[in-house]
Coordinates of C-alpha atoms in Angstrom, one line a residue:
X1 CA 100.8 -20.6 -4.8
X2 CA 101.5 -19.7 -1.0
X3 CA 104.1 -16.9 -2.4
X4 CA 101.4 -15.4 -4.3
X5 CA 98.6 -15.5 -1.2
X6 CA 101.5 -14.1 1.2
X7 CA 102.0 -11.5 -1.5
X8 CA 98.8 -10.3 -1.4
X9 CA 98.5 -9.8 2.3
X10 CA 101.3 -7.4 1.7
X11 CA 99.3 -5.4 -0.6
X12 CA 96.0 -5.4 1.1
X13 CA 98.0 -3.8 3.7
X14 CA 100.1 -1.7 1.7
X15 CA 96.6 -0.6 0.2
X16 CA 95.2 0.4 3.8
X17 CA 98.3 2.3 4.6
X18 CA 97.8 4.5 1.5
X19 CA 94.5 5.0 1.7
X20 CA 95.4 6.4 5.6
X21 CA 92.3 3.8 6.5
X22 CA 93.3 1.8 10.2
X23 CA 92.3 -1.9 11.0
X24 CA 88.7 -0.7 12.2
X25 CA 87.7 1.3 9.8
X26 CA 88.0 -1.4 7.1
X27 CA 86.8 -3.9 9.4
X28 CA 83.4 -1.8 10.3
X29 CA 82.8 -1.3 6.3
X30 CA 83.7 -4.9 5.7
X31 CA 81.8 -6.6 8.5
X32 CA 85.2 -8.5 8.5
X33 CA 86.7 -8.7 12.4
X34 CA 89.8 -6.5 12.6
X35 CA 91.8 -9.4 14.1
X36 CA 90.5 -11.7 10.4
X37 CA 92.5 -8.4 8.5
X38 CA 95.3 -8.3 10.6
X39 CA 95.9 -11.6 10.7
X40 CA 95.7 -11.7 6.9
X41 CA 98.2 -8.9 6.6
X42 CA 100.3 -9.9 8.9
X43 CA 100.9 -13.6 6.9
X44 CA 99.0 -15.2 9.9
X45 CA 96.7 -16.3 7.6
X46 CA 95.1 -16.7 4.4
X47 CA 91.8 -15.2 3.4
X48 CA 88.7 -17.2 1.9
X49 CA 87.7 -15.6 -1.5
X50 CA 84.7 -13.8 0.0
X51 CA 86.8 -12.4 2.5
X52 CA 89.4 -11.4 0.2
X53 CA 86.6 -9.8 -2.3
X54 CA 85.1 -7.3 0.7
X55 CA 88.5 -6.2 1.8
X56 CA 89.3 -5.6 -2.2
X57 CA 86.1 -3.7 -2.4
X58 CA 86.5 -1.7 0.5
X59 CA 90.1 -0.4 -0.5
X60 CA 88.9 -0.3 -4.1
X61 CA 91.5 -2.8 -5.5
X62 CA 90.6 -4.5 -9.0
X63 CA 91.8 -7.9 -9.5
X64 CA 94.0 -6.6 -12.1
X65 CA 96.1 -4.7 -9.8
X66 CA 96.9 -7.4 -7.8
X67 CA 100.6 -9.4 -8.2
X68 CA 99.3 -12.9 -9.1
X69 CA 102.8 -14.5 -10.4
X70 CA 104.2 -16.7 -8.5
X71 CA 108.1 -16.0 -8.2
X72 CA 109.4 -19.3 -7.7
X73 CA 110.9 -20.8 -10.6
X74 CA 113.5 -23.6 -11.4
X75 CA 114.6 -27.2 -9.5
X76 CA 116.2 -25.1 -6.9
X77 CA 115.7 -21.8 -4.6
X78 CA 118.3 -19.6 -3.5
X79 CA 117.9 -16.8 -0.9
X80 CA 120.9 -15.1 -0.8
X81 CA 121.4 -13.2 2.5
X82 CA 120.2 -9.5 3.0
X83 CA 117.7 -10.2 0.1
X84 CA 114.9 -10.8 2.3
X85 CA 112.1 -8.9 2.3
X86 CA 111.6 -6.9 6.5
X87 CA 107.9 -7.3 7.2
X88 CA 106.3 -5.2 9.5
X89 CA 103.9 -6.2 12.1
X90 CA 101.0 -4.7 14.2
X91 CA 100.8 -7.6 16.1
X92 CA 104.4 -7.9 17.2
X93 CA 105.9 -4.7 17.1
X94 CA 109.1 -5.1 19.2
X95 CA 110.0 -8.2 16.4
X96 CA 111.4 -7.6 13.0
X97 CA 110.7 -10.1 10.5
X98 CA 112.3 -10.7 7.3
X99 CA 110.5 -12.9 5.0
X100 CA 113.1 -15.2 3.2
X101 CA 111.0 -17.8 1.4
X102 CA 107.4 -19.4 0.7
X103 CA 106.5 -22.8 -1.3
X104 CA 104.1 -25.1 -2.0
X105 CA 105.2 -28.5 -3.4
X106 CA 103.4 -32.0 -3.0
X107 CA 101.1 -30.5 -0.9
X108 CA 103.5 -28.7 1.7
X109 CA 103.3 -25.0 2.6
X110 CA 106.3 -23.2 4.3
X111 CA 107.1 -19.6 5.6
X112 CA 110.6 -18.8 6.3
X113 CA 111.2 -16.3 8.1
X114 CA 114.4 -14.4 9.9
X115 CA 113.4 -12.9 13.5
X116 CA 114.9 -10.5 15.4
X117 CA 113.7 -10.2 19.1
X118 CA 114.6 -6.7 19.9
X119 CA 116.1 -6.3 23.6
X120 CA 113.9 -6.7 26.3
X121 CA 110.8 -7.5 23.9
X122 CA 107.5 -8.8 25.2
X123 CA 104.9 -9.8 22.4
X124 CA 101.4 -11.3 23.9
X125 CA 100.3 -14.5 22.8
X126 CA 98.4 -15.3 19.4
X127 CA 98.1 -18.1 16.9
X128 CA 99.1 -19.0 13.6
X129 CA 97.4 -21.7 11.1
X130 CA 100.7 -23.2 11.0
X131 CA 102.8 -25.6 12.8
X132 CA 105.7 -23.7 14.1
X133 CA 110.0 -24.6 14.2
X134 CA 112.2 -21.9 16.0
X135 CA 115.7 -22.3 15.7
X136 CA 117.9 -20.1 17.6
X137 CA 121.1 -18.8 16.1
X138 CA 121.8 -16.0 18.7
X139 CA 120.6 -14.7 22.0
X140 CA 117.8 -16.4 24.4
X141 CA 114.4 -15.6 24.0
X142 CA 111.6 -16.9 26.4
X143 CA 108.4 -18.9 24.4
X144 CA 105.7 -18.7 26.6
X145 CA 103.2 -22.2 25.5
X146 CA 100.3 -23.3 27.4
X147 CA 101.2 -21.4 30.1
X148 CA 104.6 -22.7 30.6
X149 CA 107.8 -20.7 29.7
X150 CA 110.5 -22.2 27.5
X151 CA 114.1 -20.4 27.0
X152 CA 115.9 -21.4 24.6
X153 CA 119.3 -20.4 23.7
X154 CA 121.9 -20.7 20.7
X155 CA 121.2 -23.7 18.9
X156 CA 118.2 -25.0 20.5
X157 CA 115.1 -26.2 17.9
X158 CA 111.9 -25.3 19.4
X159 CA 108.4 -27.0 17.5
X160 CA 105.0 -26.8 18.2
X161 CA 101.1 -26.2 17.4
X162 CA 101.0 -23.0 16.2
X163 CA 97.1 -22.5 16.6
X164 CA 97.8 -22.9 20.4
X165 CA 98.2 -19.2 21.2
X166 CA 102.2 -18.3 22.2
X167 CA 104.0 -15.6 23.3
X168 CA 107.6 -14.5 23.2
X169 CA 109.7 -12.5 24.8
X170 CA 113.9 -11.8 25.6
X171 CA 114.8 -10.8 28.5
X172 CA 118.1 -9.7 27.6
X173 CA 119.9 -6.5 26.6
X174 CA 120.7 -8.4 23.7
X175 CA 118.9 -8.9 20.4
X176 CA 117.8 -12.9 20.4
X177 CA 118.1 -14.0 16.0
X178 CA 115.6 -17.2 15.0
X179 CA 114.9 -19.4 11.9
X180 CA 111.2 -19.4 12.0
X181 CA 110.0 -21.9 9.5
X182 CA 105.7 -22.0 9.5
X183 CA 104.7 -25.4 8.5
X184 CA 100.9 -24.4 6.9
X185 CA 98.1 -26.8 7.6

């Protein structure tokens, strides 16, 4: 199920981009914050129905049009590499993000999620609905929770609250790659 709400916060945005429409226009015609829409296109979040029905309005998206299938099937899930899908995102603009899975079972949502901290990257803080694990498999990027800083380097497993607002950033003149696995509440 969370494969197929991810799935269509890509196309809401996909949508936007093609009708040349930016975050404010739709959110003045929806009476939906811009921040709501970004965070819905940028997987941050998933929309209530109402919400979801004014943005599909707005764009003028039927229902029809919309990828509903979920594409999990099987006892087993198998990402191979360079198969993920890059995301790109307003919000964090010096990071590239390639999604590499999303389930629901018993209950439990995940995100997973390859990050790449571009050199010298600096992304303010925001929040996720999600409790957040960051494994680091190269470089050393800086966390920045609560005020504190946190750098981690190679190997180091980093969790926390993601609706506490964090930042990130890498100092280095070298990318920093994470395993980013959102745990949904």
């Amino acid at each position: 199920m969370d494969d197929i709400l991810i799935n269509i916060g890509r196309q809401l945005k996909l949508a936007r981009q093609k009708r040349n429409l930016t975050l404010q226009q739709v959110a003045k015609r929806t009476g939906v914050s811009a921040g709501l829409i970004s965070k819905i296109e940028n997987l941050r979040t998933t929309p209530s129905l109402p919400v979801l029905l004014k943005i599909m309005q707005t764009l003028q998206i039927e229902l029809s049009e919309l990828e509903l299938s979920s594409s999990i099937d099987g006892d087993y899930i198998l990402i191979k590499k360079g198969t993920g899908i890059r995301e790109d995102r307003e919000d964090s603009e010096q990071l590239e993000y390639t999604h590499l899975l999303s389930n629901t079972s018993k209950g439990e949502s995940i995100r997973v999620y390859l990050i790449t901290v571009l050199p010298l990257a600096v992304r303010k803080p925001i929040s996720t609905n999600a409790n957040e694990l960051v494994y680091v498999l190269s470089g050393s990027p800086t966390y920045t929770l609560k005020g504190n800083e946190v750098t981690l380097n190679q190997g180091d497993l980093l969790f926390f609250d993601g609706t506490v607002a964090h930042g990130i950033s890498n100092k280095f003149n070298e990318p920093a790659v994470l395993l980013k696995v959102y745990l949904l509440h």
